[in-house]
Tab-separated table of C-alpha atoms and ligand atoms in Angstrom:
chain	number	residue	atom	x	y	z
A	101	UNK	CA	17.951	153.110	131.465
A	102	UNK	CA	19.074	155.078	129.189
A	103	UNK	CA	22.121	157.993	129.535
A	104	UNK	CA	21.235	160.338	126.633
A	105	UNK	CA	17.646	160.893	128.150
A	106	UNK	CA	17.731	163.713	130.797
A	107	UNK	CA	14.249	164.929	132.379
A	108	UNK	CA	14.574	168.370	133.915
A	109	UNK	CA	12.612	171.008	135.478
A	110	UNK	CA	13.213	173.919	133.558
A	111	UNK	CA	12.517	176.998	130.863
A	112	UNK	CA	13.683	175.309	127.380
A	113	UNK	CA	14.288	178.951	125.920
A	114	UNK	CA	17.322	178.947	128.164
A	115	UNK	CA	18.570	175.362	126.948
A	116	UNK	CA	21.942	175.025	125.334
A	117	UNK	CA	21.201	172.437	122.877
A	118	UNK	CA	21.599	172.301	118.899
A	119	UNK	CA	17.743	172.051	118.534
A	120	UNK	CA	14.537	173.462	120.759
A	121	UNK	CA	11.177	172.081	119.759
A	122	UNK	CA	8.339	174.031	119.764
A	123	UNK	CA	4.690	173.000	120.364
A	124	UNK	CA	3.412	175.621	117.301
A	125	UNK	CA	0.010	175.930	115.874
A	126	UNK	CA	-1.032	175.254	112.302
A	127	UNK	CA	-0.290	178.805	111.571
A	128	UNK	CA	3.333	178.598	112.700
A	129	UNK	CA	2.872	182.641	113.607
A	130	UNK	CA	3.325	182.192	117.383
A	131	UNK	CA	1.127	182.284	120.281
A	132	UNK	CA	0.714	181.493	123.910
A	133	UNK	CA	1.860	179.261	125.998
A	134	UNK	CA	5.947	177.655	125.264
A	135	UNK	CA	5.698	179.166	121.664
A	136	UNK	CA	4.908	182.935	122.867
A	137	UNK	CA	8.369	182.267	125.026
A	138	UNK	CA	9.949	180.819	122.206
A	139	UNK	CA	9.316	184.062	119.989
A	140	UNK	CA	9.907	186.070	122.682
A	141	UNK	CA	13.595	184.727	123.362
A	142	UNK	CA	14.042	184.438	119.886
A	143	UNK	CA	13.356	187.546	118.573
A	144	UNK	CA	11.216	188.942	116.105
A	145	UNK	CA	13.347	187.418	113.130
A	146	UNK	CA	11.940	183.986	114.211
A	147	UNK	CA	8.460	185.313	113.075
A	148	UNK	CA	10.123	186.323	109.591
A	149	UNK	CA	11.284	183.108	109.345
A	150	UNK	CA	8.221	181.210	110.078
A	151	UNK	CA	5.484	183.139	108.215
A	152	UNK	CA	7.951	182.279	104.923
A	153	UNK	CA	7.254	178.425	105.146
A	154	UNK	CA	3.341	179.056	105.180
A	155	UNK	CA	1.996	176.761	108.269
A	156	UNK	CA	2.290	172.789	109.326
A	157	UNK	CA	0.097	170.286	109.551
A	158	UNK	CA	-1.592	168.837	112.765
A	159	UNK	CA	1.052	165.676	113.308
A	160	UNK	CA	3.984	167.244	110.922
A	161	UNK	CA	6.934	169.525	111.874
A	162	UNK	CA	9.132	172.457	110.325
A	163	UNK	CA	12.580	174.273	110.963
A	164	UNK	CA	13.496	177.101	111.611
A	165	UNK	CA	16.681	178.712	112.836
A	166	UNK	CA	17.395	179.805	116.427
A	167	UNK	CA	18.332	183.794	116.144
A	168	UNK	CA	18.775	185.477	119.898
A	169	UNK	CA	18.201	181.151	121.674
A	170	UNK	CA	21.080	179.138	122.513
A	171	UNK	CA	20.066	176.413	120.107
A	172	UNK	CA	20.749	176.930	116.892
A	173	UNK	CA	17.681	175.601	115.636
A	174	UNK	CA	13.897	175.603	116.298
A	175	UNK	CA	11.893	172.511	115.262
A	176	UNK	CA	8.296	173.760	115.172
A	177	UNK	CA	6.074	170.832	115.792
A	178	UNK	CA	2.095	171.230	115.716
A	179	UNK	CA	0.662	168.792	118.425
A	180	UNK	CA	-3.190	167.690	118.245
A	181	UNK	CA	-5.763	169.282	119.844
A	182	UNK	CA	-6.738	166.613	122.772
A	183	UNK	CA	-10.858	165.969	121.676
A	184	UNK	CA	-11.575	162.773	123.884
A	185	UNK	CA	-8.944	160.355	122.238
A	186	UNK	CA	-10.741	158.630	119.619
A	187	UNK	CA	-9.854	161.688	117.007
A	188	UNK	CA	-6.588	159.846	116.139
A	189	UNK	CA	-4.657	162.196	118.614
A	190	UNK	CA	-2.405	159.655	119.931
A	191	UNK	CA	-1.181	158.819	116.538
A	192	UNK	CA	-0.923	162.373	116.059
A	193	UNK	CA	1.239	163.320	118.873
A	194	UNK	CA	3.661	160.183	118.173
A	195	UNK	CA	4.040	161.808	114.482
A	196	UNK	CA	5.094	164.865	116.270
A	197	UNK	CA	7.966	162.985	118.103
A	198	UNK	CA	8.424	160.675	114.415
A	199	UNK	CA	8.874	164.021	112.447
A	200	UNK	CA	10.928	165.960	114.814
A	201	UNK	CA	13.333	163.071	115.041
A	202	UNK	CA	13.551	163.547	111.310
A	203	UNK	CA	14.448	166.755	111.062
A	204	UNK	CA	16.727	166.459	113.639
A	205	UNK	CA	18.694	163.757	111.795
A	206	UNK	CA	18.438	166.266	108.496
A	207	UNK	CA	19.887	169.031	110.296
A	208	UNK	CA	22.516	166.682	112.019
A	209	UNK	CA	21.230	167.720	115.418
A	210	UNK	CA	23.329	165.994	117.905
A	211	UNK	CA	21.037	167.804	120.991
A	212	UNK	CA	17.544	168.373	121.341
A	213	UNK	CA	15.042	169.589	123.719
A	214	UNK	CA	11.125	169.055	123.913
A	215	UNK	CA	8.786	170.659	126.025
A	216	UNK	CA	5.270	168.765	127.123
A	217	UNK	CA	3.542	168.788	123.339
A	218	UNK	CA	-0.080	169.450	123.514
A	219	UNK	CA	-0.042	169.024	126.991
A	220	UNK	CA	-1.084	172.863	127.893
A	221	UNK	CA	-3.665	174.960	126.146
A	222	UNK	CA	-4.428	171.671	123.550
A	223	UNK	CA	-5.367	169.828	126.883
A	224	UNK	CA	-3.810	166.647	126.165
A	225	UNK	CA	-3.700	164.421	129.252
A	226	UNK	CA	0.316	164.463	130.665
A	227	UNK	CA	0.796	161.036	131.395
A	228	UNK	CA	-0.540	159.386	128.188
A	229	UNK	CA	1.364	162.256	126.789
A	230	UNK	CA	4.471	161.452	128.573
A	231	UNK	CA	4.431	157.599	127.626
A	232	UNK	CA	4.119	158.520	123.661
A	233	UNK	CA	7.140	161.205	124.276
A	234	UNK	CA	9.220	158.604	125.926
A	235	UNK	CA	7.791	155.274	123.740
A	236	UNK	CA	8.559	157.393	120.100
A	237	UNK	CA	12.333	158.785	122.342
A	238	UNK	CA	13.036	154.946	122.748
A	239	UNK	CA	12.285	153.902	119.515
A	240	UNK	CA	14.675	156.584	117.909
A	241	UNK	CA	17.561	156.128	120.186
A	242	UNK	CA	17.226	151.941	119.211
A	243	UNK	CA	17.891	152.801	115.520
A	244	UNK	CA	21.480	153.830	115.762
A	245	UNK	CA	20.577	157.485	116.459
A	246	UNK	CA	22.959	160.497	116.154
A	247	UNK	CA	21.194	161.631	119.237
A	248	UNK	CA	23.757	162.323	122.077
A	249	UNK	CA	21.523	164.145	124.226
A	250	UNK	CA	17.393	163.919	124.384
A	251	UNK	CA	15.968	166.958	126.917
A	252	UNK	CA	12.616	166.535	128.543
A	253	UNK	CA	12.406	170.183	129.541
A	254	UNK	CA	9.130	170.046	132.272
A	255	UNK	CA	8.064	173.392	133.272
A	256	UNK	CA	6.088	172.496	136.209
A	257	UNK	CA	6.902	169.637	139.468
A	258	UNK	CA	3.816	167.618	137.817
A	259	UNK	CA	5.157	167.403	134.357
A	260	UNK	CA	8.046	166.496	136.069
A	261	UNK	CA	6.857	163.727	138.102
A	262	UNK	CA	4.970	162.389	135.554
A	263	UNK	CA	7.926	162.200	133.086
A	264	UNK	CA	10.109	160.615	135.866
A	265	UNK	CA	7.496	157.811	136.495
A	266	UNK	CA	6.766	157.285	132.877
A	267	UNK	CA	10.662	156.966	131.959
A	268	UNK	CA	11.152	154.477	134.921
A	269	UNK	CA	7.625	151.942	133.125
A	270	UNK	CA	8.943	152.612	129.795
A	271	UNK	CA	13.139	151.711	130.730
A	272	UNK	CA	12.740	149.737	133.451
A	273	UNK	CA	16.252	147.309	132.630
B	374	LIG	N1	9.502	175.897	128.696
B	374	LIG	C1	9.079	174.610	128.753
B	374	LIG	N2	7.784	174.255	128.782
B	374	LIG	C2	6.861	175.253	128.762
B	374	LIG	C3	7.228	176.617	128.687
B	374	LIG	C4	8.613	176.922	128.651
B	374	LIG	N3	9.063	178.195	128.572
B	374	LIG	N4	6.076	177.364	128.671
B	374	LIG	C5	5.042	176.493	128.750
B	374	LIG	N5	5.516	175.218	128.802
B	374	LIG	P1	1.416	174.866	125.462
B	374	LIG	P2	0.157	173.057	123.507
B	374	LIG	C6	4.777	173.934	128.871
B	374	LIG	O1	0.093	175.399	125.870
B	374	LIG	O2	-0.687	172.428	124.548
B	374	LIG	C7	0.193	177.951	121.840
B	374	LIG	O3	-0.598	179.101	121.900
B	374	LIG	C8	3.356	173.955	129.387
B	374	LIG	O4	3.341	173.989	130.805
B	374	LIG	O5	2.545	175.796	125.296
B	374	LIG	O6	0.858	172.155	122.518
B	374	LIG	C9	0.489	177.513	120.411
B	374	LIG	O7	0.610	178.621	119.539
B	374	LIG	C10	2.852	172.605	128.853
B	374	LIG	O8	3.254	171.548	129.714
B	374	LIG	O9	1.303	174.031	124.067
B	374	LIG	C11	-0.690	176.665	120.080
B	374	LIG	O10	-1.790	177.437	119.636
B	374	LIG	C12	3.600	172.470	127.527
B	374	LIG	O11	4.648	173.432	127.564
B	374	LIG	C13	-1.029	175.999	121.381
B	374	LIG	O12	-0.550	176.862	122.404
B	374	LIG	C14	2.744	172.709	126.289
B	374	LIG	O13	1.796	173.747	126.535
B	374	LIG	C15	-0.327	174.675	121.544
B	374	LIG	O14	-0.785	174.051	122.707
């Protein structure tokens, strides 16, 4: 087990954390789903910011600052499109974890918060999901991390559940 790992049920425009992630697309000009709310809450100086740095990679990630969200920062993350699993999308969504982690330590982000990557409209299945989340989230916090905090922020009972269940496989003592 592991303190600095919560798993909530939850909206993370409303978290009070140093950094939000977002699950972006290529573009990094906004969209549906976690990063429509994420604008939204943010404020249309988010959308400034973003179309500046001129889009991200599928796997790779890219900061922004918070404007009108509690967290000062936004990590925008772009999470694979799930195509049947032998596309390299598991590697992909690990590098998402891998490369927000990164930034994180860059920005000296002592809080962060990470929604369900690729999990909604990019159809990636939750649990494998879930296990890379908390597999890359383990592997961080074993390297002397400046993490203090690490928020699963599910937005659904099922995400939930299937966070819960993954975190007690992945650290079972
Ligand atoms: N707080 C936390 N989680 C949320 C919230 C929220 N406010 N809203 C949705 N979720 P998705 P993706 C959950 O579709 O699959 C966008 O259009 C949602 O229930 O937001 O990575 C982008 O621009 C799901 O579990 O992201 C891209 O084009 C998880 O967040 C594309 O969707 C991710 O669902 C990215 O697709």
């Amino acid at each position: 087990m592991d303190n600095r790992i919560k798993i909530i049920q939850g909206d993370i425009t409303r978290q009070e954390v140093d950094a939000v992630v977002n699950a972006a697309n290529t573009s990094l000009l906004g969209g549906g789903g976690v990063d429509g709310a994420i604008h939204r809450a943010a404020g249309p100086e988010l959308l400034e910011e973003t179309s500046q740095i001129g889009g991200c990679p599928t796997g790779e990630s890219r900061s922004s600052r918070g404007y009108r969200l509690p967290a000062k920062w936004v990590i925008h993350t772009v999470g694979p499109v799930w195509l049947g699993g032998e596309r390299n999308e598991d590697n992909l969504l690990a590098s998402c974890y891998q490369t927000c982690f990164r930034l994180a330590r860059e920005l000296g982000v002592r809080s962060i918060a990470f929604p369900a990557i690729s999990t909604g409209v990019y159809r990636f299945p939750l649990q494998r999901s879930a296990k890379i989340a908390l597999l890359e989230t383990k592997k961080e916090l074993e390297k002397e991390s400046p993490l203090e905090k690490i928020v699963f922020v599910c937005f659904s009972d099922v995400v939930l559940k299937t966070y819960q269940d993954s975190y007690g496989e992945i650290f079972r003592p």
